[in-house]
Structures are given as structure tokens and as C-alpha cells.
mmCIF file of C-alpha atoms in Angstrom:
data_model
loop_
_atom_site.group_PDB
_atom_site.id
_atom_site.type_symbol
_atom_site.label_atom_id
_atom_site.label_comp_id
_atom_site.label_asym_id
_atom_site.label_seq_id
_atom_site.Cartn_x
_atom_site.Cartn_y
_atom_site.Cartn_z
ATOM 1 C CA MET G 33 -7.680 -13.924 44.765
ATOM 2 C CA GLY G 34 -4.291 -15.613 44.945
ATOM 3 C CA PRO G 35 -1.291 -15.065 42.628
ATOM 4 C CA SER G 36 -2.059 -18.206 40.663
ATOM 5 C CA ALA G 37 -5.491 -16.862 39.819
ATOM 6 C CA TYR G 38 -3.859 -13.708 38.262
ATOM 7 C CA LEU G 39 -1.449 -15.936 36.371
ATOM 8 C CA LEU G 40 -4.378 -18.051 35.001
ATOM 9 C CA ALA G 41 -6.220 -14.856 34.011
ATOM 10 C CA GLY G 42 -3.224 -13.366 32.243
ATOM 11 C CA PRO G 43 -3.548 -14.818 28.857
ATOM 12 C CA ALA G 44 -7.185 -14.078 28.609
ATOM 13 C CA VAL G 45 -6.613 -10.489 29.710
ATOM 14 C CA ALA G 46 -3.764 -10.050 27.272
ATOM 15 C CA GLY G 47 -5.778 -11.571 24.527
ATOM 16 C CA SER G 48 -8.707 -9.316 25.241
ATOM 17 C CA LEU G 49 -6.464 -6.236 25.164
ATOM 18 C CA ALA G 50 -5.186 -7.352 21.882
ATOM 19 C CA LEU G 51 -8.566 -7.932 20.376
ATOM 20 C CA GLY G 52 -9.887 -4.688 21.827
ATOM 21 C CA TRP G 53 -7.209 -2.683 20.121
ATOM 22 C CA SER G 54 -7.503 -4.671 16.946
ATOM 23 C CA GLY G 55 -11.325 -4.356 16.800
ATOM 24 C CA LEU G 56 -11.363 -0.605 17.438
ATOM 25 C CA GLU G 57 -8.751 -0.118 14.619
ATOM 26 C CA LYS G 58 -10.756 -2.157 12.233
ATOM 27 C CA ILE G 59 -13.959 -0.308 12.916
ATOM 28 C CA ARG G 60 -12.146 3.013 12.427
ATOM 29 C CA ASN G 61 -10.820 2.009 9.041
ATOM 30 C CA ARG G 62 -12.224 -1.070 7.430
ATOM 31 C CA ALA G 63 -10.253 -0.702 4.135
ATOM 32 C CA PRO G 64 -7.033 -2.571 5.073
ATOM 33 C CA LEU G 65 -9.139 -5.579 6.290
ATOM 34 C CA GLU G 66 -11.259 -5.536 3.168
ATOM 35 C CA ALA G 67 -8.020 -5.391 1.048
ATOM 36 C CA ALA G 68 -6.494 -8.324 2.970
ATOM 37 C CA VAL G 69 -9.554 -10.522 2.607
ATOM 38 C CA THR G 70 -9.727 -9.665 -1.100
ATOM 39 C CA ALA G 71 -6.140 -10.460 -1.521
ATOM 40 C CA LEU G 72 -6.734 -13.874 0.006
ATOM 41 C CA GLY G 73 -8.994 -14.706 -2.906
ATOM 42 C CA MET G 74 -12.424 -14.047 -1.304
ATOM 43 C CA PRO G 75 -15.125 -12.286 -3.378
ATOM 44 C CA PRO G 76 -15.489 -8.549 -2.637
ATOM 45 C CA ALA G 77 -18.972 -9.033 -1.100
ATOM 46 C CA SER G 78 -17.408 -11.424 1.439
ATOM 47 C CA ALA G 79 -14.650 -8.854 2.212
ATOM 48 C CA SER G 80 -17.333 -6.280 3.148
ATOM 49 C CA VAL G 81 -19.055 -8.786 5.422
ATOM 50 C CA ALA G 82 -15.737 -9.872 6.936
ATOM 51 C CA ALA G 83 -14.784 -6.188 7.655
ATOM 52 C CA ILE G 84 -17.855 -6.029 9.803
ATOM 53 C CA VAL G 85 -17.972 -9.486 11.383
ATOM 54 C CA VAL G 86 -14.364 -9.864 12.425
ATOM 55 C CA PRO G 87 -14.157 -6.680 14.396
ATOM 56 C CA ALA G 88 -17.630 -7.403 15.742
ATOM 57 C CA LEU G 89 -16.324 -10.716 17.038
ATOM 58 C CA GLU G 90 -13.184 -9.136 18.420
ATOM 59 C CA LEU G 91 -15.072 -6.432 20.331
ATOM 60 C CA GLY G 92 -17.788 -8.944 21.217
ATOM 61 C CA THR G 93 -15.122 -11.093 22.958
ATOM 62 C CA VAL G 94 -14.156 -8.164 25.152
ATOM 63 C CA ALA G 95 -17.774 -7.411 25.847
ATOM 64 C CA VAL G 96 -18.577 -10.926 26.890
ATOM 65 C CA LEU G 97 -15.599 -10.885 29.329
ATOM 66 C CA VAL G 98 -16.630 -7.553 30.827
ATOM 67 C CA ALA G 99 -20.333 -8.499 30.999
ATOM 68 C CA GLY G 100 -19.503 -11.730 32.842
ATOM 69 C CA LEU G 101 -21.334 -13.902 30.497
ATOM 70 C CA PRO G 102 -20.687 -17.612 30.454
ATOM 71 C CA ALA G 103 -16.996 -18.327 30.276
ATOM 72 C CA GLY G 104 -17.526 -20.925 27.555
ATOM 73 C CA LEU G 105 -18.686 -18.181 25.165
ATOM 74 C CA ALA G 106 -15.527 -16.084 25.542
ATOM 75 C CA SER G 107 -13.398 -19.224 25.225
ATOM 76 C CA ALA G 108 -15.158 -20.204 22.044
ATOM 77 C CA LEU G 109 -14.701 -16.761 20.669
ATOM 78 C CA PHE G 110 -10.979 -16.698 21.424
ATOM 79 C CA GLY G 111 -10.742 -20.073 19.709
ATOM 80 C CA VAL G 112 -12.711 -19.144 16.652
ATOM 81 C CA LEU G 113 -10.808 -15.941 16.135
ATOM 82 C CA GLY G 114 -7.415 -17.740 16.641
ATOM 83 C CA VAL G 115 -8.264 -20.328 14.123
ATOM 84 C CA THR G 116 -9.509 -17.650 11.638
ATOM 85 C CA PHE G 117 -6.317 -15.602 11.890
ATOM 86 C CA ALA G 118 -4.286 -18.830 11.580
ATOM 87 C CA PHE G 119 -6.307 -19.816 8.480
ATOM 88 C CA ALA G 120 -5.630 -16.402 6.834
ATOM 89 C CA GLY G 121 -1.873 -16.808 7.519
ATOM 90 C CA LEU G 122 -1.918 -20.226 6.087
ATOM 91 C CA ARG G 123 -3.761 -19.137 3.018
ATOM 92 C CA SER G 124 -1.466 -16.326 2.387
ATOM 93 C CA LEU G 125 1.452 -18.827 2.628
ATOM 94 C CA LEU G 126 -0.160 -21.323 0.204
ATOM 95 C CA THR G 127 -1.004 -18.646 -2.277
ATOM 96 C CA GLY G 128 2.576 -17.223 -2.139
ATOM 97 C CA ARG G 129 1.309 -13.666 -2.296
ATOM 98 C CA SER G 130 2.620 -10.904 -0.029
ATOM 99 C CA ILE G 131 -0.486 -9.741 1.686
ATOM 100 C CA ALA G 132 -0.440 -6.929 4.184
ATOM 101 C CA CYS G 133 -1.711 -7.966 7.691
ATOM 102 C CA ALA G 134 -4.644 -5.824 8.794
ATOM 103 C CA CYS G 135 -4.496 -7.195 12.276
ATOM 104 C CA PHE G 136 -4.104 -3.717 13.943
ATOM 105 C CA GLY G 137 -5.067 -1.575 11.018
ATOM 106 C CA ALA G 138 -2.921 -0.725 8.070
ATOM 107 C CA SER G 139 0.638 -1.893 8.463
ATOM 108 C CA GLN G 140 3.680 -3.054 6.575
ATOM 109 C CA ARG G 141 3.651 -6.427 8.268
ATOM 110 C CA LYS G 142 2.609 -9.411 6.246
ATOM 111 C CA LEU G 143 0.293 -12.244 6.836
ATOM 112 C CA GLY G 144 1.827 -15.594 7.158
ATOM 113 C CA TRP G 145 3.905 -17.368 9.882
ATOM 114 C CA PRO G 146 3.126 -14.891 12.702
ATOM 115 C CA GLN G 147 -0.610 -15.801 12.557
ATOM 116 C CA LEU G 148 0.214 -19.517 12.691
ATOM 117 C CA ILE G 149 2.584 -19.089 15.492
ATOM 118 C CA ALA G 150 0.076 -17.106 17.456
ATOM 119 C CA LEU G 151 -2.596 -19.858 17.273
ATOM 120 C CA PRO G 152 -1.333 -21.693 20.341
ATOM 121 C CA LEU G 153 -1.459 -18.388 22.188
ATOM 122 C CA TRP G 154 -5.064 -17.887 21.217
ATOM 123 C CA LEU G 155 -6.017 -21.316 22.393
ATOM 124 C CA PHE G 156 -4.087 -20.738 25.508
ATOM 125 C CA ALA G 157 -6.150 -17.537 26.072
ATOM 126 C CA ALA G 158 -9.343 -19.718 25.251
ATOM 127 C CA TRP G 159 -8.264 -22.147 28.039
ATOM 128 C CA SER G 160 -7.464 -19.213 30.420
ATOM 129 C CA ALA G 161 -10.947 -17.618 29.783
ATOM 130 C CA LEU G 162 -12.427 -20.820 31.372
ATOM 131 C CA HIS G 163 -10.467 -20.289 34.504
ATOM 132 C CA LEU G 164 -11.106 -16.712 35.118
ATOM 133 C CA PRO G 165 -11.751 -15.935 38.888
ATOM 134 C CA SER G 166 -14.989 -14.442 39.799
ATOM 135 C CA THR G 167 -15.096 -10.743 39.945
ATOM 136 C CA THR G 168 -17.779 -7.940 40.315
ATOM 137 C CA MET G 169 -19.276 -6.096 37.415
ATOM 138 C CA THR G 170 -17.814 -2.966 38.779
ATOM 139 C CA GLY G 171 -14.335 -4.411 39.020
ATOM 140 C CA ARG G 172 -14.433 -5.516 35.438
ATOM 141 C CA LEU G 173 -15.722 -2.122 34.250
ATOM 142 C CA ALA G 174 -12.950 -0.530 36.106
ATOM 143 C CA ALA G 175 -10.367 -2.752 34.400
ATOM 144 C CA LEU G 176 -11.911 -2.011 31.048
ATOM 145 C CA ALA G 177 -11.830 1.664 31.748
ATOM 146 C CA CYS G 178 -8.230 1.580 32.756
ATOM 147 C CA ALA G 179 -7.266 -0.459 29.811
ATOM 148 C CA LEU G 180 -9.089 1.907 27.498
ATOM 149 C CA VAL G 181 -7.532 5.046 28.998
ATOM 150 C CA LEU G 182 -4.044 3.520 28.817
ATOM 151 C CA GLY G 183 -4.524 2.416 25.266
ATOM 152 C CA THR G 184 -5.803 5.985 24.354
ATOM 153 C CA ALA G 185 -2.776 7.446 25.953
ATOM 154 C CA LEU G 186 -0.535 5.233 23.852
ATOM 155 C CA ARG G 187 -2.390 6.178 20.698
ATOM 156 C CA ALA G 188 -2.134 9.807 21.612
ATOM 157 C CA VAL G 189 1.618 9.563 22.051
ATOM 158 C CA SER G 190 2.175 8.237 18.534
ATOM 159 C CA ALA G 191 -0.155 10.816 17.044
ATOM 160 C CA LEU G 192 1.535 13.647 18.762
ATOM 161 C CA ARG G 193 4.962 12.409 17.796
ATOM 162 C CA LEU G 194 3.758 12.391 14.124
ATOM 163 C CA GLY G 195 2.377 15.850 14.451
ATOM 164 C CA LEU G 196 5.543 17.253 15.813
ATOM 165 C CA GLU G 197 7.440 15.729 12.985
ATOM 166 C CA ALA G 198 5.047 17.339 10.519
ATOM 167 C CA ARG G 199 5.423 20.597 12.243
ATOM 168 C CA ARG G 200 9.197 20.452 12.031
ATOM 169 C CA ASP G 201 9.036 19.688 8.436
ATOM 170 C CA ARG G 202 6.554 22.490 7.666
ATOM 171 C CA ARG G 203 8.702 25.015 9.643
ATOM 172 C CA ALA G 204 11.892 23.828 7.861
ATOM 173 C CA PHE G 205 10.304 24.441 4.504
ATOM 174 C CA ALA G 206 7.923 27.330 5.089
ATOM 175 C CA GLY G 207 9.153 29.007 8.228
ATOM 176 C CA GLY G 208 6.933 30.508 10.733
ATOM 177 C CA ALA G 209 5.732 29.328 14.111
ATOM 178 C CA MET X 73 -24.560 1.298 40.441
ATOM 179 C CA VAL X 74 -23.514 4.903 39.944
ATOM 180 C CA VAL X 75 -19.862 3.849 39.901
ATOM 181 C CA ALA X 76 -20.531 1.324 37.243
ATOM 182 C CA ILE X 77 -22.326 3.876 35.080
ATOM 183 C CA LEU X 78 -19.501 6.344 35.466
ATOM 184 C CA LEU X 79 -16.895 3.706 34.507
ATOM 185 C CA PHE X 80 -19.058 2.781 31.591
ATOM 186 C CA VAL X 81 -19.234 6.417 30.407
ATOM 187 C CA VAL X 82 -15.455 6.763 30.928
ATOM 188 C CA SER X 83 -14.944 3.801 28.873
ATOM 189 C CA LEU X 84 -17.171 5.121 26.110
ATOM 190 C CA LEU X 85 -15.269 8.365 26.091
ATOM 191 C CA ALA X 86 -11.897 6.603 26.014
ATOM 192 C CA VAL X 87 -13.132 4.605 22.972
ATOM 193 C CA GLY X 88 -14.065 7.941 21.254
ATOM 194 C CA GLU X 89 -10.637 9.417 22.031
ATOM 195 C CA PHE X 90 -8.857 6.284 20.819
ATOM 196 C CA LEU X 91 -10.634 6.389 17.420
ATOM 197 C CA LEU X 92 -9.941 10.151 17.086
ATOM 198 C CA PHE X 93 -6.269 9.742 17.879
ATOM 199 C CA GLY X 94 -6.037 6.853 15.482
ATOM 200 C CA ALA X 95 -7.606 9.066 12.707
ATOM 201 C CA LEU X 96 -5.234 11.888 13.479
ATOM 202 C CA ALA X 97 -2.204 9.557 13.389
ATOM 203 C CA GLU X 98 -3.425 8.243 9.982
ATOM 204 C CA ALA X 99 -3.865 11.739 8.748
ATOM 205 C CA TYR X 100 -0.358 12.681 9.550
ATOM 206 C CA ARG X 101 0.972 9.518 7.876
ATOM 207 C CA ASP X 102 -0.904 10.351 4.712
ATOM 208 C CA LEU X 103 0.558 13.834 4.873
ATOM 209 C CA ARG X 104 3.993 12.416 5.096
ATOM 210 C CA GLN X 105 3.335 10.144 2.197
ATOM 211 C CA ILE X 106 2.208 13.015 0.043
ATOM 212 C CA ARG X 107 5.247 14.982 1.002
ATOM 213 C CA GLU X 108 7.563 12.141 0.103
ATOM 214 C CA ASN X 109 5.924 11.735 -3.242
ATOM 215 C CA ALA X 110 6.177 15.419 -3.870
ATOM 216 C CA GLY X 111 9.900 15.533 -2.671
ATOM 217 C CA LEU X 112 9.056 17.877 0.172
ATOM 218 C CA VAL X 113 10.741 15.952 2.904
ATOM 219 C CA ASP X 114 13.290 17.823 4.881
ATOM 220 C CA LYS X 115 16.211 15.411 4.233
ATOM 221 C CA PRO X 116 19.416 16.088 2.333
ATOM 222 C CA THR X 117 19.794 14.147 -0.879
ATOM 223 C CA PRO X 118 23.202 12.722 -1.687
ATOM 224 C CA VAL X 119 24.648 14.132 -4.943
ATOM 225 C CA ASP X 120 26.990 11.928 -7.088
ATOM 226 C CA MET X 121 30.312 13.671 -7.142
ATOM 227 C CA GLY X 122 31.687 11.834 -10.182
ATOM 228 C CA GLY X 123 35.190 12.854 -11.061
ATOM 229 C CA LEU X 124 35.172 15.423 -8.248
ATOM 230 C CA GLN X 125 35.634 12.921 -5.560
ATOM 231 C CA ASN X 126 38.884 13.479 -3.596
ATOM 232 C CA LYS X 127 39.876 16.388 -5.759
ATOM 233 C CA LEU X 128 41.671 19.306 -4.094
ATOM 234 C CA ALA X 129 39.369 22.087 -3.241
ATOM 235 C CA SER X 130 41.366 24.803 -5.066
ATOM 236 C CA THR X 131 41.118 22.907 -8.368
ATOM 237 C CA CYS X 132 37.347 23.208 -8.194
ATOM 238 C CA GLY X 133 37.323 26.999 -8.057
ATOM 239 C CA LEU X 134 37.365 27.221 -4.217
ATOM 240 C CA ALA X 135 39.729 29.299 -2.043
ATOM 241 C CA PRO X 136 43.300 27.872 -1.786
ATOM 242 C CA GLU X 137 43.134 28.086 1.903
ATOM 243 C CA LEU X 138 40.647 25.156 1.883
ATOM 244 C CA ASP X 139 43.428 22.839 0.612
ATOM 245 C CA SER X 140 44.927 22.837 4.044
ATOM 246 C CA VAL X 141 41.728 22.639 6.067
ATOM 247 C CA VAL X 142 41.068 19.431 8.125
ATOM 248 C CA GLN X 143 37.377 19.619 7.949
ATOM 249 C CA ALA X 144 35.000 22.063 6.410
ATOM 250 C CA VAL X 145 31.650 22.343 4.573
ATOM 251 C CA VAL X 146 31.334 24.459 1.550
ATOM 252 C CA VAL X 147 27.743 25.720 0.850
ATOM 253 C CA TYR X 148 26.702 27.030 -2.573
ATOM 254 C CA LEU X 149 23.888 29.496 -2.399
ATOM 255 C CA ASP X 150 22.140 31.383 -5.217
ATOM 256 C CA ARG X 151 20.128 34.530 -4.648
ATOM 257 C CA ARG X 152 17.442 33.344 -6.994
ATOM 258 C CA CYS X 153 16.772 30.272 -4.872
ATOM 259 C CA GLY X 154 14.286 30.680 -2.045
ATOM 260 C CA THR X 155 15.890 28.297 0.393
ATOM 261 C CA CYS X 156 19.236 30.022 -0.283
ATOM 262 C CA ARG X 157 17.744 33.376 0.732
ATOM 263 C CA MET X 158 16.308 31.910 3.921
ATOM 264 C CA ILE X 159 19.742 30.510 4.746
ATOM 265 C CA VAL X 160 21.487 33.840 4.249
ATOM 266 C CA ASP X 161 18.687 35.603 6.260
ATOM 267 C CA SER X 162 19.324 33.180 9.054
ATOM 268 C CA LEU X 163 23.014 34.022 9.352
ATOM 269 C CA SER X 164 22.610 37.588 10.873
ATOM 270 C CA GLY X 165 26.357 38.258 10.430
ATOM 271 C CA GLY X 166 27.519 35.001 12.022
ATOM 272 C CA LEU X 167 28.957 32.202 9.959
ATOM 273 C CA PRO X 168 29.345 28.937 11.978
ATOM 274 C CA ARG X 169 32.906 27.846 12.344
ATOM 275 C CA GLY X 170 33.928 25.294 9.624
ATOM 276 C CA MET X 171 31.276 26.574 7.138
ATOM 277 C CA TRP X 172 32.323 28.299 3.990
ATOM 278 C CA LEU X 173 29.952 30.005 1.601
ATOM 279 C CA VAL X 174 30.101 30.341 -2.197
ATOM 280 C CA LEU X 175 27.587 32.935 -3.350
ATOM 281 C CA VAL X 176 26.596 32.137 -6.945
ATOM 282 C CA LEU X 177 26.043 35.374 -8.954
ATOM 283 C CA SER X 178 24.392 35.957 -12.190
ATOM 284 C CA ALA X 179 26.229 39.272 -12.393
ATOM 285 C CA LYS X 180 29.374 40.428 -10.676
ATOM 286 C CA GLU X 181 27.718 43.585 -9.449
ATOM 287 C CA GLU X 182 25.492 41.544 -7.126
ATOM 288 C CA GLY X 183 28.428 40.458 -5.022
ATOM 289 C CA PRO X 184 28.648 43.441 -2.595
ATOM 290 C CA GLY X 185 24.906 43.500 -2.195
ATOM 291 C CA TRP X 186 24.819 39.883 -1.254
ATOM 292 C CA LEU X 187 27.657 40.275 1.155
ATOM 293 C CA ALA X 188 25.840 43.130 2.818
ATOM 294 C CA GLU X 189 22.775 40.933 3.242
ATOM 295 C CA THR X 190 24.865 38.328 4.999
ATOM 296 C CA GLY X 191 26.128 40.933 7.369
ATOM 297 C CA LEU X 192 29.726 39.646 6.871
ATOM 298 C CA ASP X 193 32.732 41.623 6.143
ATOM 299 C CA GLN X 194 35.221 40.003 3.692
ATOM 300 C CA ARG X 195 38.155 41.879 5.540
ATOM 301 C CA ASN X 196 37.725 39.877 8.726
ATOM 302 C CA ASP X 197 38.015 36.113 9.545
ATOM 303 C CA LEU X 198 34.320 35.386 8.915
ATOM 304 C CA GLY X 199 34.113 37.295 5.710
ATOM 305 C CA ARG X 200 37.228 35.373 4.544
ATOM 306 C CA ARG X 201 35.099 32.291 4.319
ATOM 307 C CA VAL X 202 32.797 33.864 1.700
ATOM 308 C CA MET X 203 33.546 33.367 -1.917
ATOM 309 C CA PHE X 204 31.909 34.556 -5.116
ATOM 310 C CA MET X 205 31.439 32.460 -8.220
ATOM 311 C CA SER X 206 29.206 32.985 -11.364
ATOM 312 C CA ALA X 207 26.829 30.397 -12.501
ATOM 313 C CA ASP X 208 29.031 29.643 -15.474
ATOM 314 C CA GLU X 209 32.036 29.114 -13.247
ATOM 315 C CA MET X 210 30.052 26.748 -11.020
ATOM 316 C CA GLN X 211 28.906 24.888 -14.198
ATOM 317 C CA HIS X 212 32.457 24.638 -15.340
ATOM 318 C CA HIS X 213 33.883 23.414 -12.056
ATOM 319 C CA LEU X 214 31.144 21.174 -10.771
ATOM 320 C CA GLY X 215 29.249 20.278 -13.988
ATOM 321 C CA THR X 216 26.000 21.624 -12.436
ATOM 322 C CA VAL X 217 24.338 24.577 -10.988
ATOM 323 C CA LEU X 218 22.491 23.115 -8.063
ATOM 324 C CA THR X 219 21.644 25.104 -4.932
ATOM 325 C CA PRO X 220 21.644 24.999 -2.034
ATOM 326 C CA LEU X 221 24.510 22.437 -2.322
ATOM 327 C CA ALA X 222 26.914 21.407 0.358
ATOM 328 C CA ILE X 223 30.220 19.801 -0.283
ATOM 329 C CA GLU X 224 32.225 18.374 2.604
ATOM 330 C CA VAL X 225 35.944 19.018 2.548
ATOM 331 C CA GLU X 226 38.261 16.702 4.524
ATOM 332 C CA ASN X 227 42.065 17.306 4.440
ATOM 333 C CA GLY X 228 41.665 19.721 1.587
ATOM 334 C CA ARG X 229 39.775 17.220 -0.574
ATOM 335 C CA LEU X 230 36.185 17.123 -1.606
ATOM 336 C CA THR X 231 34.575 14.010 -0.171
ATOM 337 C CA ARG X 232 30.786 14.227 -0.158
ATOM 338 C CA ALA X 233 27.980 16.356 -1.708
ATOM 339 C CA VAL X 234 24.428 16.702 -0.546
ATOM 340 C CA THR X 235 21.510 19.107 -1.252
ATOM 341 C CA ILE X 236 20.272 21.260 1.585
ATOM 342 C CA PRO X 237 16.489 21.391 1.669
ATOM 343 C CA SER X 238 16.058 23.754 4.596
ATOM 344 C CA VAL X 239 17.735 26.159 6.979
ATOM 345 C CA ARG X 240 17.521 23.384 9.697
ATOM 346 C CA GLN X 241 19.600 21.023 7.461
ATOM 347 C CA PHE X 242 22.192 23.843 6.806
ATOM 348 C CA TYR X 243 22.877 24.151 10.515
ATOM 349 C CA ALA X 244 22.789 20.383 10.959
ATOM 350 C CA MET X 245 25.782 20.260 8.563
ATOM 351 C CA VAL X 246 28.037 22.418 10.686
ATOM 352 C CA PRO X 247 31.149 20.265 11.217
ATOM 353 C CA MET X 248 32.319 19.546 14.819
ATOM 354 C CA ALA X 249 35.653 21.229 15.008
ATOM 355 C CA VAL X 250 38.208 19.439 17.278
ATOM 356 C CA SER X 251 41.608 20.971 17.573
ATOM 357 C CA LEU X 252 44.586 19.574 19.425
ATOM 358 C CA SER X 253 46.426 22.936 19.513
ATOM 359 C CA THR X 254 46.527 24.286 23.062
ATOM 360 C CA PRO X 255 46.582 28.039 23.765
ATOM 361 C CA SER X 256 50.167 27.837 25.026
ATOM 362 C CA HIS X 257 51.224 26.119 21.962
ATOM 363 C CA GLN X 258 49.469 28.690 19.696
ATOM 364 C CA LYS X 259 51.479 31.423 21.699
ATOM 365 C CA VAL X 260 54.740 29.758 20.990
ATOM 366 C CA THR X 261 53.953 29.293 17.324
ATOM 367 C CA SER X 262 52.783 32.850 16.831
ATOM 368 C CA GLN X 263 56.166 33.999 18.172
#
């Protein structure tokens, strides 16, 4: 696999990393996505459905890439998700409401221009998915395992940092070890 | 095949750990939010000094020596206040350079007992930086009886006041003392 193949695969890999993180955060806590969908003017029943369908599509995209299913499917999923996110951003701008983005779980970031600006990137990832070099199942599983372990390590660092901060506060107020 | 299965299992475990750490981080954030709403965050709160801003320290009931000090922090402590007692317990006979204490008393007889608790002797240099004040006097000079309270003194004048929520914040307020006076100069001056 030459360097150009790696470059071509880059956007799809980056996109799948983002979708994987995003999907896992959404299945861990569906509330921020439900709140965002409701704030966009959708009925509550649709919000519950969206909170299941969106992370399923995100994680499904990653699963399609790892399983080596037809590239067109992964490409279509990248495209559908990118358009969905852009539509949410556009609707947020049109309603004029300040709606918290639930892209990677609960956050202070707002829906709007970032989702619209990201649309070309998602479409680029969709194109990149059509040009992925052929690899073995074991190779793809290895890449998935490495990405997940790295993502878990990053998650652990932020959790431990928050824990240390909480302990310092507790010791400052209540003393003890 | 075995390698593929192992990698799949590792991936599943990593997913589980990812979700767990995410839940843990969220729990700590929730805790912080509760503490912020309850006012239990270890962060000094600025206090409005009103008419006391830039007043000479001695005019506010403090030791006249503070009028000639370049930089100091005066800390008001009340025996009835839990955080104040924790600060006093942490001193163990040592008062950081640049820190001055005002022990707020409800009765004058409490003075010697408090001083003994700090481990400081008023006859030496450290003890010189401990003052006593009744709650009424503090109310009269500052317009409030709020402890633990820290007031920064620069060039003899009161500049900034903050609350001290913990022992950690007390020691964080210790001023960095920088002096241009060399030992040889001190020897000449003392002569």
C-alpha cells in the first residue's frame, strides 16, 4: 500500500473515528441528543427515535468499514450523516434558538455554522470510503482495537483529571486523605 | 482466526471501558455543578472594599507597622469559624513571611488561649504579626465580621479583600517577598 493510498484513506478513517466516539457517547447518554432534537422543533416521540437511530447509524458506519462490506454502503452512510448534521445546524440557525450541540455528548457548543462547515468534510470522507485500499479482516480489527484503546485512554485521562480536582476540593474543605 | 477473535474481544472490552470512563467523567462534572450551586468550590471570593480601598492599614485598626510594609496579607480569623480553626491548626508555630493574623475575639480572655494554639509567641518576630480584635472592633473598622477574610496590603495601604474558603487557599495567598537589601547593606545600616 503506497503513501497515496494512506492519504486517500485518511478522511474516511478520521470520519469513522469521529463517528465512533460520537456514537458511543450518544448510547451512553441519550438525553443531550433528545434535548437537541426536541429543541429543533421535532415531536418528543421523534426525539426518542432519533436518539436511537443516529448513534446506530454512526456506529453502523464504523461496523461497515471494519466488516469490509461494500464501500458504497459506508460512503452512503457518511453522506447521510453529514447531510443530517448540516440540516440540524441549518435548522438551528433558521429558528434563531441557541441549541446545545449533542455531537459528542453533553457540551456547551452550539448547533449552527460548525455543522454546515463540516458538510464538505463528511462528503470528502464519503468519497474517501470509495477509495479505501483492500485490507484483511484481521488488519481492520487491529486498527479498530487500537483506535478504541487509544480513545479509552483519552477518556480515562479526562476522568482522572476531574477526579483529582474533586479530591483536592474535598480535602481543602473536609481535610483527610 | 484466533487473532481476529482476540482483537474483537479487546475491542469489546475497550468499548466497555470507554463507556465507564465517560460515565465517571460525567459524575464528577455533576458533582462539581452541585458544589458550585452550594457554594462549596475552593475558590476565594472577592469582597467589595468600598471606602476602605487604599486606606492606610493603621486607620483600620491594624498594627502601625503595616503602614511601612511593602507587601503583606492580613488574615482575619474567628475561633467560632471551622475553617479558621483549621488554618490555625495548620500553622504549628510557623507563620509564613508576609502573613499577618488578626484573631477576632468574642471576649478578651480568649486572646492568650488562641495565641497558645497558634504556637506563636508575641514577643518574637513571628508573634509580632499576630493582632487581636474584638468582633465589635472588626465591625466598626471594616463594616462586617466576615471570616476567614484576607486583605492585601501594598505600601501600607489596603488594596484587595477576598474570602478564604480553605487552608489551601490560605497558603496560596502567601506573598512572594522580594527584597533588594543585601546582607552587607543590612550590616552597615544596623551599625
